[in-house]
Tab-separated table of C-alpha atoms and ligand atoms in Angstrom:
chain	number	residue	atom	x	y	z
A	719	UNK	CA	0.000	0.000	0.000
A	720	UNK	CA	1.489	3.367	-1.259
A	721	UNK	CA	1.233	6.128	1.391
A	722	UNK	CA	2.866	9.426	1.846
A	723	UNK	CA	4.454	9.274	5.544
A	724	UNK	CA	1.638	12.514	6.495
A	725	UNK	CA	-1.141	10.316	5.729
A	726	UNK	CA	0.219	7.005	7.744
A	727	UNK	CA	-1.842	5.780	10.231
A	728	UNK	CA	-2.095	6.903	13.838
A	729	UNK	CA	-0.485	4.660	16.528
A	730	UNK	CA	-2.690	1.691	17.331
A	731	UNK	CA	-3.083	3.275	20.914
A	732	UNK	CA	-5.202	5.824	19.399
A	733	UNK	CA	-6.524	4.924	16.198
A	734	UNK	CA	-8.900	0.952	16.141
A	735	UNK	CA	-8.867	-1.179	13.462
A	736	UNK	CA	-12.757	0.424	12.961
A	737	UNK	CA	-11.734	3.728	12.533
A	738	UNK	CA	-8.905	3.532	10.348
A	739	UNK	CA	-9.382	3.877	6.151
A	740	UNK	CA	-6.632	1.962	4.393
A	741	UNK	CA	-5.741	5.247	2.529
A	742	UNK	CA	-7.322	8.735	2.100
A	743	UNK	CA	-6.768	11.092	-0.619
A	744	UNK	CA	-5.547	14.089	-0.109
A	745	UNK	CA	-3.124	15.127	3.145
A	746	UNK	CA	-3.983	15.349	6.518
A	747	UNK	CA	-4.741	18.552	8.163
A	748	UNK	CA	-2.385	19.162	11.305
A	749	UNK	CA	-3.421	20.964	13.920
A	750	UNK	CA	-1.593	19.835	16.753
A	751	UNK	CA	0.519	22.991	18.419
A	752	UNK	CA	3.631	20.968	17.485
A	753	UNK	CA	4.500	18.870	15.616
A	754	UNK	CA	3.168	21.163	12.973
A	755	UNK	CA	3.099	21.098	8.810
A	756	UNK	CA	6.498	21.100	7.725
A	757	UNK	CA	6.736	23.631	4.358
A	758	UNK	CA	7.895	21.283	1.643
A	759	UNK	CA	10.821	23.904	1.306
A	760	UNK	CA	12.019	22.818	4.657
A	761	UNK	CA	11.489	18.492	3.726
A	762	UNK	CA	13.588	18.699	0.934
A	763	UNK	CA	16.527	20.993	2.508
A	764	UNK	CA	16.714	18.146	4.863
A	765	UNK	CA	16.985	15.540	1.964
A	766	UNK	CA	20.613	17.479	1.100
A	767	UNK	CA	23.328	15.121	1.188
A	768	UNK	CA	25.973	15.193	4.222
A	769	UNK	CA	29.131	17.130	4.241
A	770	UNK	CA	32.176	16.516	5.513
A	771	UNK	CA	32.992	18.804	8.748
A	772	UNK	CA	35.626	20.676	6.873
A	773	UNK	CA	33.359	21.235	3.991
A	774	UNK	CA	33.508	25.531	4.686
A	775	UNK	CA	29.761	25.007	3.439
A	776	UNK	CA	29.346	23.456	6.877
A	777	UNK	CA	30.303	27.036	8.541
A	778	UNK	CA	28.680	29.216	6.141
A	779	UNK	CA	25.021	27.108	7.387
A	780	UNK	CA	25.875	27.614	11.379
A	781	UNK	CA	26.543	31.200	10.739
A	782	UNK	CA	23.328	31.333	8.505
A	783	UNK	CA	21.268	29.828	11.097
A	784	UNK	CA	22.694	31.742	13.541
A	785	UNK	CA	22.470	34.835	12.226
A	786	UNK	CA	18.705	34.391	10.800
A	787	UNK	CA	17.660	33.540	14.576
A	788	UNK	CA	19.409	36.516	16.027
A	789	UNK	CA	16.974	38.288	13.700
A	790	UNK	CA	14.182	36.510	14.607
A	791	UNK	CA	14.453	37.056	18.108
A	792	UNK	CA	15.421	40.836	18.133
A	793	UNK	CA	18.981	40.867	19.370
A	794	UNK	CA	22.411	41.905	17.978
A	795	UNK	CA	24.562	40.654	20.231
A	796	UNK	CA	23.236	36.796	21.695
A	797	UNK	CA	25.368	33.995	21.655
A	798	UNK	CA	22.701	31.821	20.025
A	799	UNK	CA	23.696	27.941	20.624
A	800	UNK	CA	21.885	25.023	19.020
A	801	UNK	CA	21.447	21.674	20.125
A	802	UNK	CA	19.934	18.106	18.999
A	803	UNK	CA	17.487	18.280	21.396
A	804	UNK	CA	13.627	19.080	21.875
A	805	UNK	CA	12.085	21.492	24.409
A	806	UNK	CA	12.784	19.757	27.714
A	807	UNK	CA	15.953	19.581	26.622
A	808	UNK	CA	16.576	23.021	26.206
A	809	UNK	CA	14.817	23.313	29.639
A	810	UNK	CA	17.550	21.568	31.084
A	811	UNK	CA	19.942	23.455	28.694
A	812	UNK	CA	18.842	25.992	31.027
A	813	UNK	CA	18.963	25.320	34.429
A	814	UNK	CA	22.075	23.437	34.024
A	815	UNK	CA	23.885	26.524	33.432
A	816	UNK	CA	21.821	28.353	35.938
A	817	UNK	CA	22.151	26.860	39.016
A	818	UNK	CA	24.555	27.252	41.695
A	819	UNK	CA	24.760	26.245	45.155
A	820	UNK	CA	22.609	28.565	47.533
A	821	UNK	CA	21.166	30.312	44.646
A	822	UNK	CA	17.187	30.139	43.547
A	823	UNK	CA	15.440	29.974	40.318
A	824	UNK	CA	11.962	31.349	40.428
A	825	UNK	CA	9.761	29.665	37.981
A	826	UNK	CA	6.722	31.980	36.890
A	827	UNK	CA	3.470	29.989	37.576
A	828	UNK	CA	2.383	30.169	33.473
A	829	UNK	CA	0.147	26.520	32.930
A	830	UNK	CA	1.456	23.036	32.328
A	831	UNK	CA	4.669	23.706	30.855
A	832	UNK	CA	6.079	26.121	33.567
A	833	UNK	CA	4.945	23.012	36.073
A	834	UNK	CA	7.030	20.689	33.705
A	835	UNK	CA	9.896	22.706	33.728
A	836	UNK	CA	9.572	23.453	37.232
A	837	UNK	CA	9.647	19.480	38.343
A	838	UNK	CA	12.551	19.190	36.308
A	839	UNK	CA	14.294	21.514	37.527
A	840	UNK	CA	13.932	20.609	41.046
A	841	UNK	CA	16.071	17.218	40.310
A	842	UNK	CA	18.983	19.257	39.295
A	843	UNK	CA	18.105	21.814	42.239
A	844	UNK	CA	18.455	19.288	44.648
A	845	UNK	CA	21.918	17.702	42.992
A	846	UNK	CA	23.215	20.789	43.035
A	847	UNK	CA	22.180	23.078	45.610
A	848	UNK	CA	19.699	25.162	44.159
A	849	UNK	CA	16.568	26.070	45.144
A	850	UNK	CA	13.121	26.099	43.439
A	851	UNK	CA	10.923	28.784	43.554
A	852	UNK	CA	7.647	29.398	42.016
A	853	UNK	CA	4.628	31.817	41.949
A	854	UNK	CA	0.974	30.872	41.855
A	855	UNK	CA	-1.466	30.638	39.012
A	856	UNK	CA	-5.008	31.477	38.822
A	857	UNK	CA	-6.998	29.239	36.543
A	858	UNK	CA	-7.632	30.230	32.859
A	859	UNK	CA	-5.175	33.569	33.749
A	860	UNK	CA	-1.866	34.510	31.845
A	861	UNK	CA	1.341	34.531	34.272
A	862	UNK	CA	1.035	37.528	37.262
A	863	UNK	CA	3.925	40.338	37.306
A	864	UNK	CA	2.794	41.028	40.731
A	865	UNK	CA	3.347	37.897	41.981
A	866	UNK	CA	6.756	37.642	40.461
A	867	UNK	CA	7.403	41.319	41.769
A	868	UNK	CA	6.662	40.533	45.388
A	869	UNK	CA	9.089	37.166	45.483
A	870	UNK	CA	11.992	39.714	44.204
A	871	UNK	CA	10.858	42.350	46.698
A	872	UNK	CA	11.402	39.802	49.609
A	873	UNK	CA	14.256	38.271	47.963
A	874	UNK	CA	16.661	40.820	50.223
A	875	UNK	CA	19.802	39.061	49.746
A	876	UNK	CA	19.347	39.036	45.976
A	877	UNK	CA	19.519	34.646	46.069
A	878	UNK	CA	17.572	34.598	43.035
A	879	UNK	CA	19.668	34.277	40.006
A	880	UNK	CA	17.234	34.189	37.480
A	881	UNK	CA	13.329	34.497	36.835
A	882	UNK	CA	12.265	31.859	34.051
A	883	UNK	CA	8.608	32.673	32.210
A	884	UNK	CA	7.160	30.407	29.541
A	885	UNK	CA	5.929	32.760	26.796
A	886	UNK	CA	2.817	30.635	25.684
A	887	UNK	CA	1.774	28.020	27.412
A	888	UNK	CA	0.666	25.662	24.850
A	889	UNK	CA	-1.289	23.410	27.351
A	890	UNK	CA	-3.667	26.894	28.006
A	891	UNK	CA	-3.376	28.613	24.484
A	892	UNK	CA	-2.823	31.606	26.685
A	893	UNK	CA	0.493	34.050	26.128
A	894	UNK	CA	1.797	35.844	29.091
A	895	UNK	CA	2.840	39.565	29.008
A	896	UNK	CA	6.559	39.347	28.966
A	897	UNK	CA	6.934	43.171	28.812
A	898	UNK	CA	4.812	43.340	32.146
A	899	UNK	CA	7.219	40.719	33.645
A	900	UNK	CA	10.374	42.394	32.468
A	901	UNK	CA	8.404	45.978	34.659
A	902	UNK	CA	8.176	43.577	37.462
A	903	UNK	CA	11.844	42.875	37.687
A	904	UNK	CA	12.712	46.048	37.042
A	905	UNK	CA	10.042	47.782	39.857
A	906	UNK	CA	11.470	45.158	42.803
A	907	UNK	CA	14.928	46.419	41.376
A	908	UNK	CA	16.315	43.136	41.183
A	909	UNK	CA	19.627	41.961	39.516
A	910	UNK	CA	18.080	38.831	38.243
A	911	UNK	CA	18.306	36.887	34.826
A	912	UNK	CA	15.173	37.402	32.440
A	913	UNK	CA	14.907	33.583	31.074
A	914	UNK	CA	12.021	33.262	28.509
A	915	UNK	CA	10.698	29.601	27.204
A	916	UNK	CA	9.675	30.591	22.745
A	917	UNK	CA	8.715	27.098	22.508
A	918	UNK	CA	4.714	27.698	20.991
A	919	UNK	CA	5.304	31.437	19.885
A	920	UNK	CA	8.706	32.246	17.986
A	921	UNK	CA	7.536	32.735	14.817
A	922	UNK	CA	3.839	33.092	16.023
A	923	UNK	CA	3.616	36.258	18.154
A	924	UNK	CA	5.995	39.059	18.079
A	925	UNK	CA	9.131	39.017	20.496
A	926	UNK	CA	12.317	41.467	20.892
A	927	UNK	CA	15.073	40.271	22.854
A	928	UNK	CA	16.952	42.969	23.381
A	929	UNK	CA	13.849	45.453	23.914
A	930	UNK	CA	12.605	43.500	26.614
A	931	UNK	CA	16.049	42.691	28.263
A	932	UNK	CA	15.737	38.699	27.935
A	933	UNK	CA	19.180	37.712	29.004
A	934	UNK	CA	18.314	33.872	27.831
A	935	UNK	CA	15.603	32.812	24.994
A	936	UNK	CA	15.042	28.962	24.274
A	937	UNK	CA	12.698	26.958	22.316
A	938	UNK	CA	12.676	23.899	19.847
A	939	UNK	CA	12.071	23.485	16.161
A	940	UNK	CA	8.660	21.764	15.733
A	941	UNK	CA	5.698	24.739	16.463
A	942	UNK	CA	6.511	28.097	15.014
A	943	UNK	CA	9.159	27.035	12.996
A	944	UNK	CA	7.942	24.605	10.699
A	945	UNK	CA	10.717	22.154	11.195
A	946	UNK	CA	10.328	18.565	12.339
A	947	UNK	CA	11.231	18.316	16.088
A	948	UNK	CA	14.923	17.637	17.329
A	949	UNK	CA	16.830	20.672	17.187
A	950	UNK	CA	16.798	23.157	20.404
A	951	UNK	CA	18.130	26.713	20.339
A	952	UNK	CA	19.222	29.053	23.066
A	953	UNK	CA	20.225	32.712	22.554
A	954	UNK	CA	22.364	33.890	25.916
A	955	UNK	CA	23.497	37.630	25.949
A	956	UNK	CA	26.626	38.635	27.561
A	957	UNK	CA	25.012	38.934	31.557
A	958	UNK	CA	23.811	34.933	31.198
A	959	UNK	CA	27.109	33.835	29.790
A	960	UNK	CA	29.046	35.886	32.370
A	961	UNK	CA	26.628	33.965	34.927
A	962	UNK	CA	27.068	30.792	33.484
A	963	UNK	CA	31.052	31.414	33.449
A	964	UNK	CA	30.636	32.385	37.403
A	965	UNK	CA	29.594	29.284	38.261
A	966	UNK	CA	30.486	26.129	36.996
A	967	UNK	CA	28.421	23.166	37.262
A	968	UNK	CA	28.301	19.647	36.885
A	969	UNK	CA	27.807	20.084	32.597
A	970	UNK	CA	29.290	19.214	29.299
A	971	UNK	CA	27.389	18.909	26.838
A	972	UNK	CA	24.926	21.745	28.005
A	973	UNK	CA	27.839	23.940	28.581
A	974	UNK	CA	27.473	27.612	27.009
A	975	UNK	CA	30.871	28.391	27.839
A	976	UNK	CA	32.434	25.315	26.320
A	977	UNK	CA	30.040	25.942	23.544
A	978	UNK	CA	30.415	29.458	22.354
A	979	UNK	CA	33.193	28.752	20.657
A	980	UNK	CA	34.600	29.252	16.667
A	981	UNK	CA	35.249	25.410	16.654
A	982	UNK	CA	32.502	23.836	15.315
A	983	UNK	CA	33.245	20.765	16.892
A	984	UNK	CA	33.337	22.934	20.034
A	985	UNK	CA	29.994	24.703	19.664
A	986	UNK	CA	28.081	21.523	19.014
A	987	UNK	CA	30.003	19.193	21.345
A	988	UNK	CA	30.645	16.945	18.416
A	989	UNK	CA	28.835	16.285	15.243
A	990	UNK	CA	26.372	19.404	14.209
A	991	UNK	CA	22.797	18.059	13.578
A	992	UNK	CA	23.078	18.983	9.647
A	993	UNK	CA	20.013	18.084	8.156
A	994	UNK	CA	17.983	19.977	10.948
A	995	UNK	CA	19.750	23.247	10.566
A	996	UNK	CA	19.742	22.593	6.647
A	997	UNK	CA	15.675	22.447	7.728
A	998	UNK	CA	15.966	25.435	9.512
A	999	UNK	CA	17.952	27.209	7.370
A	1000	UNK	CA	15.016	27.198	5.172
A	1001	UNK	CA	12.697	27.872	7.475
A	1002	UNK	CA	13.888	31.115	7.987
A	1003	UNK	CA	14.175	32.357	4.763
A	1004	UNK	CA	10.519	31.058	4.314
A	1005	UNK	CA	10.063	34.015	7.157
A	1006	UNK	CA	12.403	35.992	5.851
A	1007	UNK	CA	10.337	35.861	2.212
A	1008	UNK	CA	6.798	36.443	3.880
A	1009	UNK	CA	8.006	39.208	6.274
A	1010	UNK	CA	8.176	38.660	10.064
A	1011	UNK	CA	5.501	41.520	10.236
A	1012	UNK	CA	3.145	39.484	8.308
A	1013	UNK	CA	4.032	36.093	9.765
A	1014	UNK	CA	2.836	37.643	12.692
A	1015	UNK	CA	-0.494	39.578	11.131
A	1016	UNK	CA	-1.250	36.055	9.924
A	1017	UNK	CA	-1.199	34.241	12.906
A	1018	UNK	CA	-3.585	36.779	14.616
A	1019	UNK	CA	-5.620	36.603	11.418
A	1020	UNK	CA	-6.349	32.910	12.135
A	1021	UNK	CA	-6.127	32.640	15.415
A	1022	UNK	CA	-8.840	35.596	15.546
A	1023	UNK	CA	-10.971	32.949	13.164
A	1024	UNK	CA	-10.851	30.601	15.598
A	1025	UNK	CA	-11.792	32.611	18.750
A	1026	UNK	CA	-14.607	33.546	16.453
A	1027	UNK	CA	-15.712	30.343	15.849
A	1028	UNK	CA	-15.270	29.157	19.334
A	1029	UNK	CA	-17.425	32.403	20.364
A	1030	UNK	CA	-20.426	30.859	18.096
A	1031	UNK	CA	-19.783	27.322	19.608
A	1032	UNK	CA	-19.790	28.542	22.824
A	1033	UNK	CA	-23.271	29.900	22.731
A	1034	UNK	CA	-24.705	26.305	23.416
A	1035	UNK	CA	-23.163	26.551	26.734
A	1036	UNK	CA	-21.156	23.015	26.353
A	1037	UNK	CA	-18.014	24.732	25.727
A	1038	UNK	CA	-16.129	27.917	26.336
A	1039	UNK	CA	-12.497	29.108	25.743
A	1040	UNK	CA	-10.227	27.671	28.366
A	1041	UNK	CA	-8.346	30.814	28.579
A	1042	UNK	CA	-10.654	33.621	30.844
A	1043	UNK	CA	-9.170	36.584	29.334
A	1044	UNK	CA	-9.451	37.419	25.798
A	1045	UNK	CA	-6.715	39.741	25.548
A	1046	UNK	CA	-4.148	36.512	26.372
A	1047	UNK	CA	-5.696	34.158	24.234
A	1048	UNK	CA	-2.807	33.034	21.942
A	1049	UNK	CA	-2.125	33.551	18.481
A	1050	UNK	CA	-0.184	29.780	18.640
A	1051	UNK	CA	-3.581	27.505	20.119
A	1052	UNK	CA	-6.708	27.274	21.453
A	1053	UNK	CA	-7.484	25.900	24.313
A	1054	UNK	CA	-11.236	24.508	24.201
A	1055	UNK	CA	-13.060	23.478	27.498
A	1056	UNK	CA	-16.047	20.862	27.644
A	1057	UNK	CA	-18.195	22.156	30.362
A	1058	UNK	CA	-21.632	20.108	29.268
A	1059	UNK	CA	-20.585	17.342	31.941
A	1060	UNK	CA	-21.608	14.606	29.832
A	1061	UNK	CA	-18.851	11.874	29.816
A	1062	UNK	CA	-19.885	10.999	26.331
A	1063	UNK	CA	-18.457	14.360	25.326
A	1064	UNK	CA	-15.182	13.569	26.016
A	1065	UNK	CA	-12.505	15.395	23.814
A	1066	UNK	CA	-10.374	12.252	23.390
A	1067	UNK	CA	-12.707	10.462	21.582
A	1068	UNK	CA	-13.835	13.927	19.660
A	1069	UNK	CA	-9.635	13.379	18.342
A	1070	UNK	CA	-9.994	10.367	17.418
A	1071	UNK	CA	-13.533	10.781	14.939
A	1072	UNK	CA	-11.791	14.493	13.947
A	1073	UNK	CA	-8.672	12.660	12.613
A	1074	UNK	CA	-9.799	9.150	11.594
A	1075	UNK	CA	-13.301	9.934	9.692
A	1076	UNK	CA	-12.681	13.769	9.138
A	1077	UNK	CA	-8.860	13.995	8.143
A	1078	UNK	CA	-8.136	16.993	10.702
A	1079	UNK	CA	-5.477	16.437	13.319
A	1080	UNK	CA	-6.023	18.559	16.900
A	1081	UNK	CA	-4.871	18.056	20.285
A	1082	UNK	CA	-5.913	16.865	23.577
A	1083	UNK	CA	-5.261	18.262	26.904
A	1084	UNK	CA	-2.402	18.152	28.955
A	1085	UNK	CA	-2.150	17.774	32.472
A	1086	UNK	CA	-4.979	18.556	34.751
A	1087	UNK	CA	-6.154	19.443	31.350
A	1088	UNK	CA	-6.412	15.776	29.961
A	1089	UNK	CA	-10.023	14.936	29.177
A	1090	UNK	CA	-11.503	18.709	29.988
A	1091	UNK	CA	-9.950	20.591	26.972
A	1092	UNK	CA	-9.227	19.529	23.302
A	1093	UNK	CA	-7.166	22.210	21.096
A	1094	UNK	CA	-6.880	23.570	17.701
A	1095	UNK	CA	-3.151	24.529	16.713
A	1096	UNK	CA	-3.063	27.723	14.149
A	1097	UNK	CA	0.789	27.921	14.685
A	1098	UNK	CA	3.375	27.666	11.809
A	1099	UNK	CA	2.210	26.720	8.153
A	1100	UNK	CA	-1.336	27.834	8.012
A	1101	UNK	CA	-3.372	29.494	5.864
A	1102	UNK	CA	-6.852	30.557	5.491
A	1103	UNK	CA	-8.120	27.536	3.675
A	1104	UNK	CA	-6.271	25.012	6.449
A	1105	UNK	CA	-7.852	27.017	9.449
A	1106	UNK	CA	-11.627	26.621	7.627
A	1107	UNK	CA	-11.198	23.311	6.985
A	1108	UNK	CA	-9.647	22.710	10.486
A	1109	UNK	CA	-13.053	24.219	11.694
A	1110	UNK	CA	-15.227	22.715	9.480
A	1111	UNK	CA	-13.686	19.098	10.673
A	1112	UNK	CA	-14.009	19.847	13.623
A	1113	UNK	CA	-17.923	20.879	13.850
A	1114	UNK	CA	-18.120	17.393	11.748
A	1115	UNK	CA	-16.495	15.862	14.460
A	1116	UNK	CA	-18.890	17.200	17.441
A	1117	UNK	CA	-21.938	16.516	15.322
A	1118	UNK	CA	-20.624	12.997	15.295
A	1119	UNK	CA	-20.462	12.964	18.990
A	1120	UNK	CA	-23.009	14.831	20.091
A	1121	UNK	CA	-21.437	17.634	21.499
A	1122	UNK	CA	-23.823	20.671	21.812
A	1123	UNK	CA	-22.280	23.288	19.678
A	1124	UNK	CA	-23.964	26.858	18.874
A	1125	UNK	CA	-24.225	27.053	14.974
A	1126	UNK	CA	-22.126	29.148	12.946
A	1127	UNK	CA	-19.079	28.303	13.778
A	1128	UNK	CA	-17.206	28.281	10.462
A	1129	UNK	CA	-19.478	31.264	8.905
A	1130	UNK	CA	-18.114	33.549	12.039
A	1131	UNK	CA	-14.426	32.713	11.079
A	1132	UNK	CA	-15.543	33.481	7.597
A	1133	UNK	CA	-16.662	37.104	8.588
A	1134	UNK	CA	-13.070	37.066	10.750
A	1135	UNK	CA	-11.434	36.385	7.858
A	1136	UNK	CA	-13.170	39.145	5.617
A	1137	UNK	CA	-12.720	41.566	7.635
A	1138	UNK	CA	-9.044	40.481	8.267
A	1139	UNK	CA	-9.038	42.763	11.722
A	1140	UNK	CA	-7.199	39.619	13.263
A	1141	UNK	CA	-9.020	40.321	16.589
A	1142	UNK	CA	-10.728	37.548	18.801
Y	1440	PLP	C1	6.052	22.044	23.429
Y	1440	PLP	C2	6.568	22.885	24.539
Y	1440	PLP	C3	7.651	22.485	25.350
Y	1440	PLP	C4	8.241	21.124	25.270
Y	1440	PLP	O1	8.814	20.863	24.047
Y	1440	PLP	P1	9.173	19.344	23.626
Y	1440	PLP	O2	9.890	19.555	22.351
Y	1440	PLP	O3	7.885	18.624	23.501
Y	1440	PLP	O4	10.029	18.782	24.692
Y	1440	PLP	C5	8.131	23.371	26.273
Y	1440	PLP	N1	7.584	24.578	26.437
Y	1440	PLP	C6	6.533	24.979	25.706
Y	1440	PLP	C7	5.955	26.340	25.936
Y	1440	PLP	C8	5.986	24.150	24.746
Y	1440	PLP	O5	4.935	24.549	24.027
């Protein structure tokens, strides 16, 4: 049976032998906040053959890459380091060159992913000295400055070395105000590291480095960058490396210092992952071509369709958007809750008739989240006609099941669209 790998079946966990087609025409829509589409510009870069190390073609890519995410993230100066790695990687990227004995790190209570990164982090805390701090969350809310103000007010003896806030958590679809955080350090006049997690928005929602004083940036290659996941990237400006350099730890391969180096052997600690920055590579001249600007425009554009349709859905009162304030609701995902109570309306099984009968790929929730929320993606290679169809699927879906959904749905994104205002 011929099948292009984007239309292969699901794993057997998730997909029964009653659901599955033998083959469908056509592709796949994929709307899962990462993995997402990968351009067919950035497939066949990948497909390039190998070079040897020395090849100077080799050099000319790193600095390519290198120099196309220093753009992409607003600053002139970062160090920007990749690695073979995904997101938790880069997580631990982090912290291992962050913490030192009788220091904190104050994670910024943000959803799921700031609780991930926060249980990580507490393993290496606890090899190495460091202590774990966090702030509280209110349901449905973005990240709170205040919060993160007061900890740094009563942080007298300046312990905390560094203040690490996940941009968009993609468990919540909601986007925290980084330039609010970056006032809150600033108001509680504290000396410590700005640390910012990209993972769900490079690419997706606007960002500055530099502007906003982010002394460390990370995030993978598989949302907002349209590559296929494995390679991690950290930009560290001259403050983090000077920290990192201050106070070794037990780390090699995570090592900035032993990384920013001209060696290439050096700055990848061994073999560079070559396909996946020839992927990238393309990426961001994909960006580069469309114009950051309207990379950005576009992703409002469709995420505003989507909040639109979810407003229409909404009005049969068994669902609502997770996220309580509409000013934070991403530009990256949608977080959609169930509130009808009815276990037959649960958004696992909604997946699994939206991808096996309707060809339209969304998430699940994550967490506490598993089983109350299902999400649409609208990060990375979208367009107009994928978001509609996304939509469309997706009403199919919860006719299928039952779900109680106010009509309109798709029509409402239509009007969105039309009058391309991008708000939701
Ligand atoms: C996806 C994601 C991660 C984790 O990335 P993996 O590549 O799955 O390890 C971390 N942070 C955020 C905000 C994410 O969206």
């Amino acid at each position: 049976m011929q099948m292009h790998p984007s239309q292969a079946r699901g794993s057997s966990a998730t997909a029964t032998s009653s659901a599955v087609n033998p083959r469908i025409p056509g592709i796949r829509s994929l709307h899962s906040p990462g993995p997402t589409r990968v351009p067919d510009a950035v497939m066949h870069a990948m497909q390039r053959p190998m070079m040897d190390l020395m090849d100077p073609r080799v050099g000319a890519l790193i600095a390519a890459c290198e120099d196309g995410m220093r753009t992409l993230l607003g600053s002139a100066e970062a160090e920007v380091l990749f690695y073979a790695a995904n997101g938790h990687g880069m997580w631990e990227c982090v912290t291992a060159n962050l913490c030192a004995p009788g220091r904190s790190l104050l994670i910024a209570g943000g959803g799921h992913f700031s609780d991930s990164w926060a249980m990580q982090t507490e393993i290496l805390g606890r090899a190495t000295g460091t202590t774990v701090l966090r702030t509280p969350l209110a349901e449905g809310h973005p990240t709170d400055p205040a919060a993160i103000e007061q900890v740094l007010r009563d942080d007298k003896a300046h312990r905390i070395a560094a203040v690490l806030a996940v941009h968009t958590d993609t468990a919540s679809g909601i986007t925290s105000d980084l330039a609010a955080i970056r006032r809150a350090i600033d108001a509680a006049g504290h000396p410590a590291l700005y640390v910012v997690d990209l993972v769900a928005s490079l690419g997706a929602a606007p960002f500055e480095m530099d502007a906003l004083r982010v002394d460390v940036a990370m995030g993978a290659s598989q949302k907002g960058l349209m590559c296929p996941p494995g390679l991690g990237y950290v930009a560290v400006n001259a403050r983090a490396l000077a920290f990192a350099e201050a106070h070794a730890g037990p780390r090699f391969y995570w090592d900035w210092v032993r990384r920013a180096s001209d060696l290439q052997y050096k700055k990848f600690c061994g073999t560079p992952p070559l396909a996946h920055l020839a992927g990238l590579h393309a990426a961001l001249q994909l960006i580069a071509e469309e114009g950051l600007a309207n990379v950005h425009a576009r992703h409002a554009r469709l995420g505003g369709a989507v909040h639109a349709a979810l407003a229409r859905w909404s009005e049969a009162g068994a669902l609502r958007p997770y996220c309580r304030v509409p000013a934070a609701r991403s530009s990256s995902v949608t977080a959609i809750e169930c509130i009808s109570g009815d276990k037959a309306h649960d958004p696992e099984a909604l997946r699994t008739v939206a991808r096996e009968r309707f060809q339209v790929a969304i998430a699940g929730g994550l967490g506490p989240l598993a089983g109350r929320v299902f999400r649409i993606g609208h990060l990375g290679d979208m367009n107009e006609a994928t978001i509609l169809g996304a939509l469309a699927g997706v009403e199919a879906a919860m006719t299928v099941q039952g779900i109680p959904y106010g009509a309109g749905g798709v029509a409402a994104a239509v009007a969105s669209l039309v009058e391309g205002t991008g708000a939701g």
